Coordinates of C-alpha atoms (C1' of nucleotides) in Angstrom, one line a residue:
Chain A
X104 CA 7.9 19.5 9.8
X105 CA 5.3 19.0 7.2
X106 CA 2.9 21.1 9.2
X107 CA 4.6 24.4 8.6
X108 CA 4.7 24.2 4.8
X109 CA 1.1 23.1 4.3
X110 CA -1.5 25.7 5.0
X111 CA -4.7 24.1 6.0
X112 CA -7.9 26.1 6.1
X113 CA -9.2 25.9 9.5
X114 CA -12.5 24.3 8.5
X115 CA -12.5 20.5 8.3
X116 CA -14.4 20.5 5.1
X117 CA -11.1 21.0 3.5
X118 CA -9.8 17.6 4.6
X119 CA -9.3 15.2 1.9
X120 CA -12.0 13.0 3.0
X121 CA -14.5 15.7 2.8
X122 CA -13.2 16.9 -0.4
X123 CA -14.5 13.7 -1.8
X124 CA -17.8 14.6 -0.3
X125 CA -17.9 18.2 -1.5
X126 CA -18.7 17.2 -5.0
X127 CA -21.8 15.6 -3.5
X128 CA -22.4 18.5 -1.2
X129 CA -22.8 20.7 -4.2
X130 CA -25.6 18.3 -5.1
X131 CA -27.0 19.1 -1.7
X132 CA -26.9 15.5 -0.7
X133 CA -24.3 15.3 1.9
X134 CA -23.4 16.6 5.3
X135 CA -20.4 15.4 7.1
X136 CA -20.0 16.6 10.6
X137 CA -16.4 16.0 11.6
X138 CA -15.4 16.2 15.1
X139 CA -13.1 19.0 16.0
X140 CA -9.4 18.6 15.2
X141 CA -7.3 17.4 17.9
X142 CA -3.6 17.9 18.4
X143 CA -1.2 15.1 19.4
X144 CA 2.4 15.2 20.4
X145 CA 5.3 13.0 19.6
X146 CA 5.0 9.6 21.1
X147 CA 1.3 9.9 21.8
X148 CA -1.0 7.2 20.7
X149 CA -4.2 7.6 18.6
X150 CA -5.4 4.1 19.2
X151 CA -4.0 0.8 20.3
X152 CA -4.2 -2.6 19.0
X153 CA -7.3 -4.3 20.3
X154 CA -9.1 -1.1 21.2
X155 CA -12.6 -0.7 19.9
X156 CA -13.0 0.7 16.5
X157 CA -15.0 3.8 16.9
X158 CA -13.8 6.3 14.3
X159 CA -11.8 6.9 11.1
X160 CA -9.2 9.7 11.1
X161 CA -7.5 11.9 8.6
X162 CA -4.1 13.2 9.4
X163 CA -4.0 16.9 8.8
X164 CA -0.4 17.6 9.8
X165 CA 2.5 15.8 11.2
X166 CA 3.3 12.2 10.8
X167 CA 2.6 8.8 12.4
X168 CA 3.5 5.2 12.3
X169 CA 1.3 2.1 12.5
X170 CA 2.6 -0.9 14.1
X171 CA 1.5 -4.1 15.8
X172 CA 3.4 -5.5 18.7
X173 CA 3.9 -9.1 19.3
X174 CA 3.3 -9.3 23.0
X175 CA 7.0 -9.7 23.8
X176 CA 6.9 -6.0 23.1
X177 CA 8.5 -6.4 19.8
X178 CA 6.9 -4.2 17.2
X179 CA 6.5 -4.4 13.5
X180 CA 5.9 -1.2 11.7
X181 CA 3.4 -1.6 8.9
X182 CA 3.4 1.9 7.5
X183 CA 4.0 5.6 7.9
X184 CA 1.3 8.2 7.5
X185 CA 1.5 11.8 6.2
X186 CA -1.0 14.6 5.9
X187 CA -4.1 13.7 3.9
X188 CA -3.8 10.0 4.7
X189 CA -6.9 8.2 5.9
X190 CA -6.3 6.3 9.2
X191 CA -8.2 3.5 10.8
X192 CA -9.3 1.2 8.0
X193 CA -7.7 -1.6 10.0
X194 CA -10.7 -1.5 12.3
X195 CA -13.2 -2.9 9.8
X196 CA -11.9 -6.4 10.0
X197 CA -12.8 -7.2 13.5
X198 CA -14.4 -4.0 14.8
X199 CA -11.3 -3.7 16.8
X200 CA -8.0 -2.1 15.8
X201 CA -5.5 -4.5 14.4
X202 CA -2.6 -2.3 15.1
X203 CA -1.6 0.7 17.1
X204 CA -1.0 4.2 15.8
X205 CA 1.6 6.5 17.3
X206 CA 2.6 10.0 16.3
X207 CA 6.1 10.8 15.3
X208 CA 5.9 14.5 15.8
X209 CA 3.3 17.0 16.8
X210 CA 0.3 16.3 14.6
X211 CA -3.3 17.1 14.1
X212 CA -6.1 14.8 13.1
X213 CA -9.8 15.1 12.5
X214 CA -12.1 12.2 12.9
X215 CA -15.4 10.8 11.8
X216 CA -17.3 8.3 13.8
X217 CA -18.0 4.9 12.3
X218 CA -21.7 5.4 12.6
X219 CA -21.7 8.6 10.7
X220 CA -19.2 7.0 8.3
X221 CA -21.5 4.1 7.7
X222 CA -24.4 6.4 7.2
X223 CA -22.6 8.5 4.7
X224 CA -21.4 5.4 2.9
X225 CA -25.0 4.5 2.3
X226 CA -25.8 7.9 0.9
X227 CA -22.8 8.8 -1.2
X228 CA -21.8 6.8 -4.2
X229 CA -18.8 9.1 -4.5
X230 CA -17.6 8.3 -1.0
X231 CA -18.1 4.6 -1.6
X232 CA -16.0 4.8 -4.7
X233 CA -13.3 6.7 -2.9
X234 CA -13.1 4.3 -0.1
X235 CA -13.0 1.2 -2.3
X236 CA -10.3 2.9 -4.3
X237 CA -8.4 3.8 -1.3
X238 CA -8.5 0.4 0.2
X239 CA -7.7 -1.3 -3.0
X240 CA -4.8 1.1 -3.3
X241 CA -3.6 0.2 0.2
X242 CA -3.7 -3.5 -0.6
X243 CA -1.7 -3.0 -3.7
X244 CA 0.7 -0.8 -1.8
X245 CA 1.3 -3.6 0.7
X246 CA 1.9 -6.0 -2.1
X247 CA 4.4 -3.7 -3.7
X248 CA 6.2 -3.5 -0.4
X249 CA 6.1 -7.3 -0.2
X250 CA 7.6 -7.5 -3.6
X251 CA 10.4 -5.1 -2.8
X252 CA 11.3 -7.1 0.3
X253 CA 11.2 -10.3 -1.6
X254 CA 13.2 -9.3 -4.6
X255 CA 15.3 -6.3 -3.7
X256 CA 18.6 -6.1 -1.9
X257 CA 18.8 -4.0 1.2
X258 CA 20.3 -1.1 -0.8
X259 CA 17.4 -1.2 -3.3
X260 CA 14.9 -1.3 -0.5
X261 CA 16.4 1.7 1.1
X262 CA 16.5 3.5 -2.2
X263 CA 12.9 2.7 -2.8
X264 CA 12.0 3.9 0.6
X265 CA 13.6 7.2 0.1
X266 CA 12.0 7.6 -3.3
X267 CA 8.6 6.7 -1.9
X268 CA 9.0 9.3 0.7
X269 CA 10.2 11.8 -1.8
X270 CA 7.1 11.2 -3.9
X271 CA 4.8 11.5 -1.0
X272 CA 6.2 14.8 -0.1
X273 CA 6.1 16.0 -3.6
X274 CA 2.4 15.0 -3.9
X275 CA 1.8 17.2 -0.9
X276 CA 3.4 20.2 -2.5
X277 CA 6.6 19.9 -0.6
X278 CA 10.2 19.4 -1.7
X279 CA 10.9 16.0 -3.0
X280 CA 14.6 16.7 -2.9
X281 CA 15.2 17.9 0.6
X282 CA 13.2 16.6 3.5
X283 CA 13.4 15.4 7.1
X284 CA 12.8 11.9 8.3
X285 CA 10.4 12.1 11.2
X286 CA 11.2 8.5 12.1
X287 CA 14.3 7.1 13.7
X288 CA 16.7 4.7 11.9
X289 CA 15.3 2.1 14.2
X290 CA 11.9 2.7 12.7
X291 CA 13.2 2.6 9.2
X292 CA 15.1 -0.6 9.9
X293 CA 12.0 -2.2 11.5
X294 CA 9.8 -1.2 8.6
X295 CA 12.2 -2.4 5.9
X296 CA 13.1 -5.5 7.7
X297 CA 16.8 -4.9 8.1
X298 CA 19.3 -4.1 10.9
X299 CA 19.9 -0.5 12.0
X300 CA 23.5 -1.0 11.2
X301 CA 22.7 -1.9 7.7
X302 CA 20.7 1.3 7.3
X303 CA 23.6 3.3 8.6
X304 CA 26.1 1.7 6.4
X305 CA 23.9 2.1 3.3
X306 CA 23.1 5.7 3.9
X307 CA 26.9 6.2 4.3
X308 CA 27.5 4.4 1.1
X309 CA 24.9 6.4 -0.9
X310 CA 26.4 9.6 0.6
X311 CA 29.9 8.7 -0.5
X312 CA 28.7 8.0 -4.0
X313 CA 27.3 11.5 -4.1
X314 CA 23.7 10.2 -4.5
X315 CA 22.3 11.6 -1.3
X316 CA 23.4 13.9 1.5
X317 CA 22.5 13.0 5.0
X318 CA 22.7 15.3 8.0
X319 CA 21.1 13.6 11.0
X320 CA 17.5 13.4 10.0
X321 CA 17.7 15.6 7.0
X322 CA 17.9 13.9 3.7
X323 CA 18.9 15.6 0.5
X324 CA 18.5 13.7 -2.7
X325 CA 21.3 14.9 -4.9
X326 CA 20.7 12.4 -7.8
X327 CA 17.2 10.9 -7.9
X328 CA 18.1 9.4 -11.3
X329 CA 20.9 7.3 -10.0
X330 CA 18.9 6.4 -6.9
X331 CA 16.2 5.1 -9.1
X332 CA 18.7 3.4 -11.4
X333 CA 19.7 1.2 -8.6
X334 CA 16.2 -0.2 -8.5
X335 CA 16.3 -1.4 -12.0
X336 CA 20.0 -2.0 -12.5
X337 CA 19.8 -4.8 -15.0
X338 CA 16.2 -4.2 -16.1
X339 CA 15.9 -1.3 -18.5
X340 CA 12.3 -1.8 -19.4
X341 CA 11.4 -1.9 -15.8
X342 CA 12.5 1.6 -15.1
X343 CA 9.4 3.4 -16.3
X344 CA 7.2 1.1 -14.2
X345 CA 8.9 1.7 -11.0
X346 CA 8.6 5.4 -11.5
X347 CA 4.8 5.0 -11.6
X348 CA 4.5 2.4 -9.0
X349 CA 6.6 4.1 -6.5
X350 CA 3.9 5.7 -4.4
X351 CA 3.3 3.7 -1.3
X352 CA 4.4 3.2 2.3
X353 CA 0.9 2.6 3.4
X354 CA -0.8 5.7 2.0
X355 CA -4.5 5.3 2.2
X356 CA -4.6 8.8 1.0
X357 CA -7.9 9.7 -0.3
X358 CA -7.9 12.5 -2.8
X359 CA -5.2 15.0 -3.7
X360 CA -5.9 13.4 -7.1
Chain B
X204 CA -8.6 -31.1 -5.7
X205 CA -10.7 -29.0 -3.6
X206 CA -13.5 -29.2 -6.0
X207 CA -14.3 -32.8 -5.4
X208 CA -14.7 -32.6 -1.7
X209 CA -16.9 -29.6 -1.6
X210 CA -20.4 -30.0 -2.8
X211 CA -21.7 -26.8 -4.1
X212 CA -25.3 -26.4 -4.8
X213 CA -25.8 -25.6 -8.4
X214 CA -27.4 -22.2 -7.9
X215 CA -25.1 -19.3 -7.5
X216 CA -27.1 -18.0 -4.6
X217 CA -25.0 -20.2 -2.5
X218 CA -21.8 -18.5 -3.3
X219 CA -20.3 -16.8 -0.4
X220 CA -20.9 -13.3 -1.8
X221 CA -24.6 -13.9 -2.2
X222 CA -24.7 -15.6 1.2
X223 CA -23.9 -12.2 2.5
X224 CA -26.8 -10.9 0.6
X225 CA -29.3 -13.6 1.4
X226 CA -29.8 -12.2 4.9
X227 CA -31.0 -9.1 3.1
X228 CA -32.9 -11.0 0.5
X229 CA -35.0 -12.4 3.3
X230 CA -35.9 -8.8 3.9
X231 CA -36.9 -8.7 0.3
X232 CA -34.4 -5.9 -0.4
X233 CA -31.9 -7.4 -2.6
X234 CA -31.5 -9.2 -5.9
X235 CA -28.2 -10.2 -7.2
X236 CA -28.1 -11.6 -10.6
X237 CA -24.9 -13.4 -11.0
X238 CA -23.6 -14.4 -14.4
X239 CA -23.5 -18.1 -15.0
X240 CA -20.6 -20.0 -13.6
X241 CA -17.7 -20.5 -15.9
X242 CA -15.1 -23.2 -15.9
X243 CA -11.4 -22.5 -16.4
X244 CA -8.5 -24.9 -16.8
X245 CA -5.0 -24.9 -15.5
X246 CA -2.9 -22.1 -16.8
X247 CA -5.9 -20.1 -18.1
X248 CA -6.2 -16.5 -17.1
X249 CA -9.2 -14.8 -15.6
X250 CA -7.9 -11.4 -16.2
X251 CA -4.6 -9.7 -16.9
X252 CA -2.7 -6.8 -15.4
X253 CA -3.9 -3.6 -17.1
X254 CA -7.1 -5.1 -18.5
X255 CA -10.3 -3.1 -17.7
X256 CA -12.0 -3.8 -14.5
X257 CA -15.4 -5.0 -15.3
X258 CA -16.4 -7.6 -12.7
X259 CA -15.7 -9.2 -9.4
X260 CA -15.5 -12.9 -9.0
X261 CA -15.9 -15.6 -6.5
X262 CA -13.9 -18.7 -6.8
X263 CA -16.3 -21.7 -6.4
X264 CA -13.8 -24.5 -6.9
X265 CA -10.2 -25.0 -7.8
X266 CA -7.4 -22.6 -7.0
X267 CA -5.7 -19.6 -8.5
X268 CA -2.7 -17.3 -8.1
X269 CA -2.5 -13.6 -8.4
X270 CA 0.7 -12.1 -9.7
X271 CA 2.1 -9.0 -11.3
X272 CA 4.8 -9.3 -13.9
X273 CA 7.6 -6.8 -14.2
X274 CA 7.8 -6.4 -17.9
X275 CA 10.9 -8.5 -18.1
X276 CA 8.4 -11.2 -17.7
X277 CA 9.5 -11.8 -14.1
X278 CA 6.5 -12.4 -12.0
X279 CA 5.8 -11.8 -8.3
X280 CA 3.0 -13.8 -6.8
X281 CA 1.0 -11.8 -4.4
X282 CA -1.4 -14.5 -3.2
X283 CA -3.3 -17.7 -3.7
X284 CA -7.0 -18.1 -3.9
X285 CA -9.3 -21.0 -2.8
X286 CA -13.0 -21.6 -3.0
X287 CA -15.0 -18.8 -1.4
X288 CA -12.4 -16.2 -2.0
X289 CA -13.5 -12.9 -3.6
X290 CA -11.3 -12.0 -6.5
X291 CA -10.9 -8.7 -8.3
X292 CA -10.7 -6.1 -5.6
X293 CA -7.4 -4.9 -7.1
X294 CA -9.4 -3.3 -9.9
X295 CA -10.9 -0.5 -7.7
X296 CA -7.7 1.4 -7.5
X297 CA -7.4 2.4 -11.1
X298 CA -10.4 0.8 -12.8
X299 CA -7.8 -1.5 -14.3
X300 CA -6.5 -4.7 -12.9
X301 CA -3.3 -4.3 -11.0
X302 CA -2.3 -7.9 -11.3
X303 CA -3.1 -11.0 -13.4
X304 CA -5.0 -13.9 -12.2
X305 CA -4.2 -17.4 -13.4
X306 CA -5.8 -20.7 -12.4
X307 CA -3.7 -23.5 -11.0
X308 CA -6.1 -26.2 -11.8
X309 CA -9.6 -26.7 -13.2
X310 CA -11.7 -24.2 -11.4
X311 CA -15.1 -22.5 -11.6
X312 CA -15.9 -18.9 -10.8
X313 CA -19.0 -16.9 -10.8
X314 CA -19.0 -13.2 -11.4
X315 CA -20.8 -10.0 -10.7
X316 CA -20.5 -7.0 -12.9
X317 CA -19.1 -3.8 -11.3
X318 CA -22.2 -1.9 -12.2
X319 CA -24.4 -4.3 -10.5
X320 CA -22.0 -4.5 -7.6
X321 CA -22.0 -0.7 -7.2
X322 CA -25.7 -0.6 -7.4
X323 CA -26.0 -3.3 -4.7
X324 CA -23.4 -1.5 -2.6
X325 CA -25.7 1.4 -2.5
X326 CA -28.6 -0.7 -1.4
X327 CA -27.2 -3.2 1.0
X328 CA -25.6 -2.1 4.3
X329 CA -24.8 -5.7 4.9
X330 CA -22.8 -6.0 1.7
X331 CA -21.0 -2.8 2.5
X332 CA -20.0 -4.1 5.8
X333 CA -18.9 -7.4 4.3
X334 CA -16.8 -5.7 1.7
X335 CA -15.1 -3.3 4.1
X336 CA -14.4 -6.1 6.4
X337 CA -13.1 -8.2 3.6
X338 CA -10.8 -5.5 2.2
X339 CA -9.6 -4.6 5.7
X340 CA -8.8 -8.2 6.3
X341 CA -6.9 -8.4 3.0
X342 CA -4.8 -5.4 4.0
X343 CA -4.0 -6.9 7.4
X344 CA -3.2 -10.2 5.7
X345 CA -0.7 -8.5 3.5
X346 CA 0.8 -6.8 6.5
X347 CA 1.1 -10.1 8.3
X348 CA 2.9 -11.5 5.3
X349 CA 5.2 -8.6 5.2
X350 CA 5.9 -9.1 8.9
X351 CA 6.7 -12.8 8.3
X352 CA 9.1 -12.0 5.5
X353 CA 10.7 -9.3 7.5
X354 CA 11.2 -11.2 10.8
X355 CA 11.2 -14.8 10.0
X356 CA 13.8 -17.2 8.7
X357 CA 13.1 -19.1 5.6
X358 CA 12.2 -22.1 7.7
X359 CA 9.7 -20.2 9.7
X360 CA 8.2 -18.7 6.6
X361 CA 7.7 -22.0 5.0
X362 CA 6.2 -23.4 8.2
X363 CA 3.8 -20.5 8.3
X364 CA 2.9 -21.0 4.7
X365 CA 2.0 -24.6 5.4
X366 CA 0.0 -23.8 8.5
X367 CA -1.8 -21.0 6.6
X368 CA -2.8 -23.5 3.9
X369 CA -3.8 -26.0 6.5
X370 CA -6.1 -23.5 8.1
X371 CA -7.6 -22.4 4.9
X372 CA -8.4 -26.0 4.0
X373 CA -9.8 -26.6 7.4
X374 CA -12.0 -23.6 7.2
X375 CA -13.4 -25.1 4.1
X376 CA -14.2 -28.3 5.7
X377 CA -11.3 -30.2 4.2
X378 CA -8.5 -31.9 5.9
X379 CA -6.0 -29.6 7.5
X380 CA -3.5 -32.5 7.9
X381 CA -3.3 -34.0 4.4
X382 CA -3.6 -31.9 1.3
X383 CA -2.2 -31.3 -2.1
X384 CA -0.3 -28.2 -3.2
X385 CA -1.8 -27.0 -6.3
X386 CA 1.1 -24.7 -6.9
X387 CA 4.6 -25.6 -8.0
X388 CA 7.7 -25.1 -5.7
X389 CA 8.6 -22.3 -8.1
X390 CA 5.4 -20.6 -7.2
X391 CA 5.9 -21.2 -3.5
X392 CA 9.5 -19.9 -3.7
X393 CA 8.3 -16.9 -5.6
X394 CA 5.6 -16.1 -3.1
X395 CA 7.7 -16.5 -0.1
X396 CA 10.7 -14.7 -1.6
X397 CA 13.2 -17.5 -1.5
X398 CA 15.0 -19.8 -3.9
X399 CA 13.4 -23.0 -5.1
X400 CA 16.4 -24.9 -3.8
X401 CA 15.8 -23.5 -0.3
X402 CA 12.2 -24.7 -0.4
X403 CA 13.4 -28.2 -1.5
X404 CA 16.0 -28.4 1.2
X405 CA 13.7 -27.2 4.0
X406 CA 10.9 -29.5 3.0
X407 CA 13.5 -32.3 3.1
X408 CA 14.6 -31.1 6.5
X409 CA 11.1 -31.0 7.9
X410 CA 10.5 -34.4 6.6
X411 CA 13.6 -35.9 8.1
X412 CA 12.6 -34.4 11.4
X413 CA 9.3 -36.2 11.1
X414 CA 7.3 -33.0 11.2
X415 CA 5.8 -33.4 7.7
X416 CA 5.6 -36.0 5.0
X417 CA 6.1 -34.9 1.4
X418 CA 5.2 -36.9 -1.6
X419 CA 5.4 -34.8 -4.7
X420 CA 2.6 -32.3 -4.3
X421 CA 1.0 -34.1 -1.4
X422 CA 1.7 -32.7 2.0
X423 CA 1.0 -34.5 5.2
X424 CA 1.3 -32.5 8.4
X425 CA 2.5 -35.1 11.0
X426 CA 3.1 -32.7 13.8
X427 CA 1.4 -29.3 13.6
X428 CA 2.4 -28.5 17.1
X429 CA 6.1 -28.7 16.3
X430 CA 5.5 -26.9 13.0
X431 CA 3.9 -24.1 14.9
X432 CA 6.6 -24.2 17.6
X433 CA 9.2 -23.2 15.1
X434 CA 7.3 -19.9 14.6
X435 CA 7.6 -18.9 18.2
X436 CA 10.7 -20.7 19.3
X437 CA 11.9 -18.2 21.8
X438 CA 8.6 -16.4 22.2
X439 CA 6.2 -18.3 24.4
X440 CA 3.6 -15.6 24.8
X441 CA 3.5 -15.1 21.0
X442 CA 2.3 -18.6 20.3
X443 CA -1.3 -18.0 20.9
X444 CA -1.4 -15.0 18.7
X445 CA 0.1 -16.7 15.8
X446 CA -2.5 -19.3 15.9
X447 CA -5.2 -16.7 15.6
X448 CA -3.4 -14.6 13.0
X449 CA -2.4 -17.4 10.8
X450 CA -5.2 -17.2 8.3
X451 CA -3.9 -15.4 5.3
X452 CA -2.3 -15.8 1.9
X453 CA -4.4 -13.3 0.4
X454 CA -7.9 -14.6 1.4
X455 CA -10.4 -12.0 0.6
X456 CA -12.8 -14.6 1.6
X457 CA -16.2 -13.2 2.3
X458 CA -18.3 -15.3 4.5
X459 CA -17.9 -18.9 5.7
X460 CA -17.9 -17.2 9.0
Chain C
dC294 C1' 9.4 -41.4 -26.6
dG295 C1' 11.6 -37.3 -26.5
dT296 C1' 11.3 -32.5 -25.0
dT297 C1' 10.3 -29.5 -21.4
dC298 C1' 9.1 -28.4 -16.8
dT299 C1' 9.7 -29.5 -12.1
dA300 C1' 12.4 -31.0 -8.3
dT301 C1' 16.4 -32.5 -5.7
dT302 C1' 21.1 -32.3 -4.1
dG303 C1' 26.0 -30.5 -3.6
dA304 C1' 29.7 -27.0 -3.6
dC305 C1' 30.6 -22.4 -3.2
dA306 C1' 29.9 -17.3 -2.8
dT307 C1' 28.0 -13.4 -0.6
dC308 C1' 25.1 -10.3 1.5
dA309 C1' 23.3 -9.0 5.7
dT310 C1' 23.0 -9.9 10.6
dT311 C1' 25.2 -10.0 15.0
dC312 C1' 28.4 -8.6 18.4
dA313 C1' 31.1 -5.0 20.2
dA314 C1' 33.0 -0.5 20.9
dC315 C1' 32.6 4.1 20.4
dG316 C1' 30.9 9.1 19.4
dC317 C1' 27.2 12.4 19.3
dC318 C1' 23.4 14.9 21.0
dG319 C1' 19.8 16.4 24.0
dG320 C1' 18.0 16.4 28.4
dT321 C1' 18.3 16.6 33.4
dG322 C1' 19.9 17.5 37.8
dG323 C1' 23.5 19.1 40.7
Chain D
dC1 C1' 26.9 26.2 33.8
dC2 C1' 28.7 22.0 33.7
dA3 C1' 28.6 16.9 34.1
dC4 C1' 26.5 12.9 33.6
dC5 C1' 23.4 9.7 31.3
dG6 C1' 20.5 7.4 27.9
dG7 C1' 18.9 7.1 23.3
dC8 C1' 20.4 7.3 18.7
dG9 C1' 23.7 6.6 15.3
dT10 C1' 28.1 5.1 13.2
dT11 C1' 31.8 1.8 12.3
dG12 C1' 34.6 -2.6 12.3
dA13 C1' 35.2 -7.7 12.3
dA14 C1' 33.4 -12.2 12.3
dT15 C1' 29.6 -15.5 11.5
dG16 C1' 26.0 -17.6 9.2
dA17 C1' 21.9 -18.1 6.4
dT18 C1' 20.4 -18.1 1.9
dG19 C1' 21.2 -17.4 -2.9
dT20 C1' 23.7 -18.9 -7.1
dC21 C1' 25.7 -22.2 -10.1
dA22 C1' 25.8 -26.7 -11.7
dA23 C1' 24.6 -31.4 -12.5
dT24 C1' 21.1 -34.9 -12.5
dA25 C1' 16.8 -37.2 -12.5
dG26 C1' 11.9 -37.9 -12.6
dA27 C1' 7.1 -36.4 -14.4
dA28 C1' 4.2 -34.3 -17.5
dC29 C1' 2.8 -33.5 -21.9
dG30 C1' 2.3 -33.6 -26.5

DNA sequence: CGTTCTATTGACATCATTCAACGCCGGTGG
DNA sequence: CCACCGGCGTTGAATGATGTCAATAGAACG
């Protein structure tokens, strides 16, 4: 659903990764040759856990989930991706992908081969900075998530999840108040570490309280204030912080800054 | 306690970061001028959340914890560091430290200024690769931790924590069977997201079952097999994986590989 | 040596999972 | 076009794991 609202220029130079590079390009230093965009459909896989690490990707439209499966087939979702997000950083650790990536809806990605990436990293200080920043941000995001699982109740975690999504949509110029969930409740439950039933019940509860309105996959945030309040219930000073820190859910997004 | 066992040469060129560089140095390409080592004592702070990001550090001896505090003074520990670990990557996101770092015992660190680091990043492909690998590894480590909090019971989490520590000590050439905890139960509880009382009870339980032996801070793993079994109880195929994936608890360790 | 931090243990409360039944929707084939 | 079916989602009731509260004791530190 994101794809409709966001108008991409057809040239890949307008991807966020290359936007980092454009400032250099104006210096005449840099040439990134992205591979052509490629379209994937719901349920299709970009790469699988264990497969060789050959490229980095930027999601241009649609959405995806990263997950690793624990051989019994059980999967743990580690994050969701939205347009502009950089995908594939997991490959650097062992030159092999550490998790699998699957699309939640029809999506398009562009890619850059590792070799070219490495080459460019050597040439562009701006790219280096961007990548370090991006990875650092990803680490902090994971820690935030860890924090929220450790310290929050299920209700707070769900509230945070919704607010995070809202922020991510807003950053992309979409509505932060009304949006669709491209993932199933099962995915949400898996990601947040709770039972599907709990998700269901809590969404119901929030709806009854008039804080949100849920129609199938469509979410309408009627009262972001109160949703945010639940995160800081007894901690007034904490409120401001949360508002700042709320942008995660993997997000290795590069620019848009 | 780690400091006694590990004999560091007095020159900083033997730090793990520079060991990454030495291969290049033999090519005559690289010159890293680390600042002199500095000693810190228990409770002292290397840097605080929000302070300007000016350097990266490598822990040479001792141990430390990273945590961010939530203004009400409540802290969330995001990881523990041991000798060889690279510290400070959190600064890249906002040019400001995202969490605070405090030493758990007398420790020594060496540092490298960001400017010098950035310069070297431009010159050394090996360093770039190491850093990307290191950060990628850190991200995956966080995700592993997230997974364990999401899917494991308290007992499993504690078991995993002990095994992780054991592995980290072993990687450093120390005993993986007998070691001291440099952090308090409070820290452990905070990190693992459970109550101190639960830690206490579970340690007691494991001791009664003859799996471990606890004397104050000293831990003795009497039966690593069974400790590991509890992680995979009903999942035979999963066992092998866990063994591999078990090295985390922040660990942005660079080389030793 | 006393104050404070750390750790242990017991009794109780509670939030979230589990188990189970059911409804809804979309797809597919008769 | 309708009927069936499977995945997704909702709801209820019971169970259990873990947190909270409280009391106590030992270590660490000045």
